[in-house]
Tab-separated table of C-alpha atoms in Angstrom:
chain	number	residue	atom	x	y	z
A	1	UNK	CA	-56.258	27.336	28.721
A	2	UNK	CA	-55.258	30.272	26.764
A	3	UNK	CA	-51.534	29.919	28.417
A	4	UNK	CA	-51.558	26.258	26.943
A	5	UNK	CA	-52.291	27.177	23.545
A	6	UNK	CA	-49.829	30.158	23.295
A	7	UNK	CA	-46.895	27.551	24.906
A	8	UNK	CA	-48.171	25.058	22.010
A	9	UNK	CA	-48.295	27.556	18.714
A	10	UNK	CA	-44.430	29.332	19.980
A	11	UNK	CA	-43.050	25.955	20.075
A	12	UNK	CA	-44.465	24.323	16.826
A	13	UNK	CA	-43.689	27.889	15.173
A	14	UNK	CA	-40.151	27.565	16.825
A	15	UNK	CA	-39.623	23.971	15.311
A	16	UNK	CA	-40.969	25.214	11.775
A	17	UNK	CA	-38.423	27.949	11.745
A	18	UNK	CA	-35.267	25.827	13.105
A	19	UNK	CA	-36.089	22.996	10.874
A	20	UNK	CA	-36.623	26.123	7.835
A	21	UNK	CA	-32.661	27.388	9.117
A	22	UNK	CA	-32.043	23.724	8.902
A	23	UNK	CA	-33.154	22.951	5.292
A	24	UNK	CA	-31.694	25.953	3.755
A	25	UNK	CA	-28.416	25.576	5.021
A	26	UNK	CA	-27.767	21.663	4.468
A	27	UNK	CA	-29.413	23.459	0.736
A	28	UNK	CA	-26.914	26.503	0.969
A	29	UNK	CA	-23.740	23.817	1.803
A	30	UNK	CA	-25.247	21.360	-1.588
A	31	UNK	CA	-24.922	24.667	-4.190
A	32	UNK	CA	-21.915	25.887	-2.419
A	33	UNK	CA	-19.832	22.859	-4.109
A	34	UNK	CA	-20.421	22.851	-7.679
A	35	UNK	CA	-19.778	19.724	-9.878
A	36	UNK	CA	-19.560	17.416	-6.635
A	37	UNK	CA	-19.997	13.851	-7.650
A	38	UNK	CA	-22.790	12.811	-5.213
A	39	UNK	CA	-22.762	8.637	-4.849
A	40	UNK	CA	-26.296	7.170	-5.693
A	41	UNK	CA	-28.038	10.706	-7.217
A	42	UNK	CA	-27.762	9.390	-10.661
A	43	UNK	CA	-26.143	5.845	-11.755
A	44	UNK	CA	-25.377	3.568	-14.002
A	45	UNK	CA	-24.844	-0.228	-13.476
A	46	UNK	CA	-21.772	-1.936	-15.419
A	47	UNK	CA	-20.889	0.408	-17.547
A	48	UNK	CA	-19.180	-0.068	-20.990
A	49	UNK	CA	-17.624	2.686	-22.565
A	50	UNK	CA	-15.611	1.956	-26.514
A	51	UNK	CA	-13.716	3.983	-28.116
A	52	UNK	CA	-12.948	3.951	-31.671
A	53	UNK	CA	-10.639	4.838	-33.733
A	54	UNK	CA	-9.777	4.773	-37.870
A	55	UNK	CA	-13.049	2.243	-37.972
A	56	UNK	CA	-11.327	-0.210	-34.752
A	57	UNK	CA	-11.597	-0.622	-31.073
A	58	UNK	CA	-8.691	0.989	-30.062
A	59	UNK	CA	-9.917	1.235	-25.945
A	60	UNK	CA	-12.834	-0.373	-23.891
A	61	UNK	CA	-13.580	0.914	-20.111
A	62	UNK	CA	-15.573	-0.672	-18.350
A	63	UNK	CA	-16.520	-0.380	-14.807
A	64	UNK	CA	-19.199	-2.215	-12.216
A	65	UNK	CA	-21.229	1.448	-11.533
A	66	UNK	CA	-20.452	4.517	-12.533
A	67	UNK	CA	-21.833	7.549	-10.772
A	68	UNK	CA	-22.628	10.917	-12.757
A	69	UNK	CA	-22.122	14.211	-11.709
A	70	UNK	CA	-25.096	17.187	-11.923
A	71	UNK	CA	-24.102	18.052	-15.876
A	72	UNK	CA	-23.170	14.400	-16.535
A	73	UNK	CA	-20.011	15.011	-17.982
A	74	UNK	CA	-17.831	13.178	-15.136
A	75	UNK	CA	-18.231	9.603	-14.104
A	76	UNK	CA	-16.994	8.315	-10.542
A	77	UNK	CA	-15.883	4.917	-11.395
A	78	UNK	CA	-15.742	1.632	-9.155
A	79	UNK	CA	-14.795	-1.664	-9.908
A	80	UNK	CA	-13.011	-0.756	-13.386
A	81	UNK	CA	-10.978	-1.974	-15.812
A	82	UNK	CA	-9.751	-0.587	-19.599
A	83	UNK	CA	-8.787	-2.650	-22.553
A	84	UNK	CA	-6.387	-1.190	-25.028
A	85	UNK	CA	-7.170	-3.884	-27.383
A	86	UNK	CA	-4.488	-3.060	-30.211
A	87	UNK	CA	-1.590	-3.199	-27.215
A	88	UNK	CA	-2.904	-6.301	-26.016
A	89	UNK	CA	-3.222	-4.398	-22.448
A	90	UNK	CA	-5.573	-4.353	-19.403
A	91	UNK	CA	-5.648	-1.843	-16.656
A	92	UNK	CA	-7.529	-2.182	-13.667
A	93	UNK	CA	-8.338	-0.307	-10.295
A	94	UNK	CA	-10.689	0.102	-7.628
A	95	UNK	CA	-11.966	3.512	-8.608
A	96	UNK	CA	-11.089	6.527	-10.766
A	97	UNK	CA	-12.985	9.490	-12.327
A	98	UNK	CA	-13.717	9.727	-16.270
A	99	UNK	CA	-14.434	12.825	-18.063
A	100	UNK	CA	-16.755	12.198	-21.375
A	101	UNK	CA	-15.803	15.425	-22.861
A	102	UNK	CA	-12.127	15.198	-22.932
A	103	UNK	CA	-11.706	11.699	-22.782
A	104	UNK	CA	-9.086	11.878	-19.873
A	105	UNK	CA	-9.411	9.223	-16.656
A	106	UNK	CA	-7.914	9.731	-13.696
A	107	UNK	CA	-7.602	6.472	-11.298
A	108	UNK	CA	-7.103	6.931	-7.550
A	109	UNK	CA	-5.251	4.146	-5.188
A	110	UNK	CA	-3.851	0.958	-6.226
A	111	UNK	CA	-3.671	1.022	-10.661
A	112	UNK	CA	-2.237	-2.257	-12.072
A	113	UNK	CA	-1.193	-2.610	-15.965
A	114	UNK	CA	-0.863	-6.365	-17.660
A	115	UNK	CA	0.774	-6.643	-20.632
A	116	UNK	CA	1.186	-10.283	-22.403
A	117	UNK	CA	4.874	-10.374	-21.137
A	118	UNK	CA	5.037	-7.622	-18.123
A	119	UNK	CA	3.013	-5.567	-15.389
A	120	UNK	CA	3.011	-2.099	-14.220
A	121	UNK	CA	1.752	-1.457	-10.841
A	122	UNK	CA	1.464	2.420	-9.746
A	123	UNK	CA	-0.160	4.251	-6.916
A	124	UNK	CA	-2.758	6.320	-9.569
A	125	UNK	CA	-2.447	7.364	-12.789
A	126	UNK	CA	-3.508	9.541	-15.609
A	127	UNK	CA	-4.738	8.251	-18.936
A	128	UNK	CA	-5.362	10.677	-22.193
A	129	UNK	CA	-8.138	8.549	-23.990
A	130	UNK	CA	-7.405	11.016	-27.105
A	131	UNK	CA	-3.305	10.433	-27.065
A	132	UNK	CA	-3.226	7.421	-25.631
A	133	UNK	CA	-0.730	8.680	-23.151
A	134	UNK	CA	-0.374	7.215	-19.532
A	135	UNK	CA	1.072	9.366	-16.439
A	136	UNK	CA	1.607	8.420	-13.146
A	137	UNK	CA	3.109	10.682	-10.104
A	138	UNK	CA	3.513	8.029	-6.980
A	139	UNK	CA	5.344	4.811	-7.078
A	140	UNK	CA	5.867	3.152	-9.995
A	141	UNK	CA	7.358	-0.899	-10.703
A	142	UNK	CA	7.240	-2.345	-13.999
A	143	UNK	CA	7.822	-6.424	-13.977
A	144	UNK	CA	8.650	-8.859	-16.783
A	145	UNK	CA	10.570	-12.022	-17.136
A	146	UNK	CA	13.830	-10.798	-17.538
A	147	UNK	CA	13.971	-7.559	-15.423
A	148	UNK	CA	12.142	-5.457	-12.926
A	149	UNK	CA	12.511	-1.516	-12.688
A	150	UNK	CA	11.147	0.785	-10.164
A	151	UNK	CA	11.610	4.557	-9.568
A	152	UNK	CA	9.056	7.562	-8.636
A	153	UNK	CA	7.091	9.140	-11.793
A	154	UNK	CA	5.983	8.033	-14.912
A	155	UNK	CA	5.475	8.549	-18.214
A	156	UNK	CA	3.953	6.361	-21.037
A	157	UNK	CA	3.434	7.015	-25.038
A	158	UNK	CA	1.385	4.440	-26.087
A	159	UNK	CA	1.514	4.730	-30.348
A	160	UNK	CA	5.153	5.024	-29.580
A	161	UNK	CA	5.011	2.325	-27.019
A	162	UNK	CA	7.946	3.868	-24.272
A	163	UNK	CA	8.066	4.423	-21.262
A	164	UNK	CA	10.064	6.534	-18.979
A	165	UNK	CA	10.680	6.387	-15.231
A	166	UNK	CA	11.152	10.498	-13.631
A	167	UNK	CA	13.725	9.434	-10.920
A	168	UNK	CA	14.876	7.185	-8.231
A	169	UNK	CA	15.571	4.621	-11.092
A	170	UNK	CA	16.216	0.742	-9.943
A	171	UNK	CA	16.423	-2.132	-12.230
A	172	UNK	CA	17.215	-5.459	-11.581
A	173	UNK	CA	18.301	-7.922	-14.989
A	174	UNK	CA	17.224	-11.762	-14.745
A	175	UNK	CA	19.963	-14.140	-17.150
């Protein structure tokens, strides 16, 4: 009888001690990656972010849910789109990370750009909420009615509306 109790109290204080190792080190692996955005800890539902500037809209993002990182200064996106009202422009993407201090949103995957008269498609891109610049690395192609351009690289000025392709350059012209 004694044997039987013995065999029962080493394994229950065996499970409580691999179950212990267990918790701290899925804990340990958690701390070990600081700043992590972790999907469903902390949320927000269609989110709506505006930006003004000299007393106007100059950008709305919006985006279906947004999930926060631990300090809440970064903001996975998903399902998102941004309205530069003043250019009469929409960009949207799948997903793409936001940082509320610096104003800066990086979009991952598929990005495209309408314009009233064009579109930019790019794989990713950088946008500088504060400067209003754009910056892509991957493919870019820019479309309109009378030409279509493609090359590697981009970069965009938005207050002094250019653009520039880095390299690989092709355009087509429509008559």
């Amino acid at each position: 009888m004694i044997e039987f109790f013995m065999r029962k109290s080493f394994l229950a204080v065996l499970s409580l001690a691999l179950l212990s190792l267990l918790f701290f080190m899925l804990r340990g692996e958690k701390e070990s990656k600081p700043g992590i955005l972790l999907k469903g800890a902390s949320f927000i539902e269609g989110l709506r972010i505006v930006h003004r500037q000299n007393g106007s809209r100059d950008w709305v993002l919006t985006a279906r849910r947004a999930d926060f990182d631990e300090k809440g200064e970064k903001a996975l996106l998903s399902g998102m789109e941004m309205k530069i009202e003043n250019k009469g422009l929409t960009v949207c993407a799948d997903k793409g990370v936001y940082d509320m201090n610096t104003r800066h949103l990086t979009v991952d995957g598929r990005t495209v750009a309408r314009g009233k008269s064009y579109s930019i498609t790019s794989e990713g891109a950088e946008f500088d909420g504060a400067s209003g610049g754009l910056k892509a690395d991957g493919g870019v192609k820019i479309e309109a009615r009378k030409f279509s351009v493609q090359g590697e690289g981009m970069d965009a000025d938005n207050s002094g509306q250019t653009v520039r392709i880095r390299k690989d350059v092709k355009a087509i012209f429509y008559h």
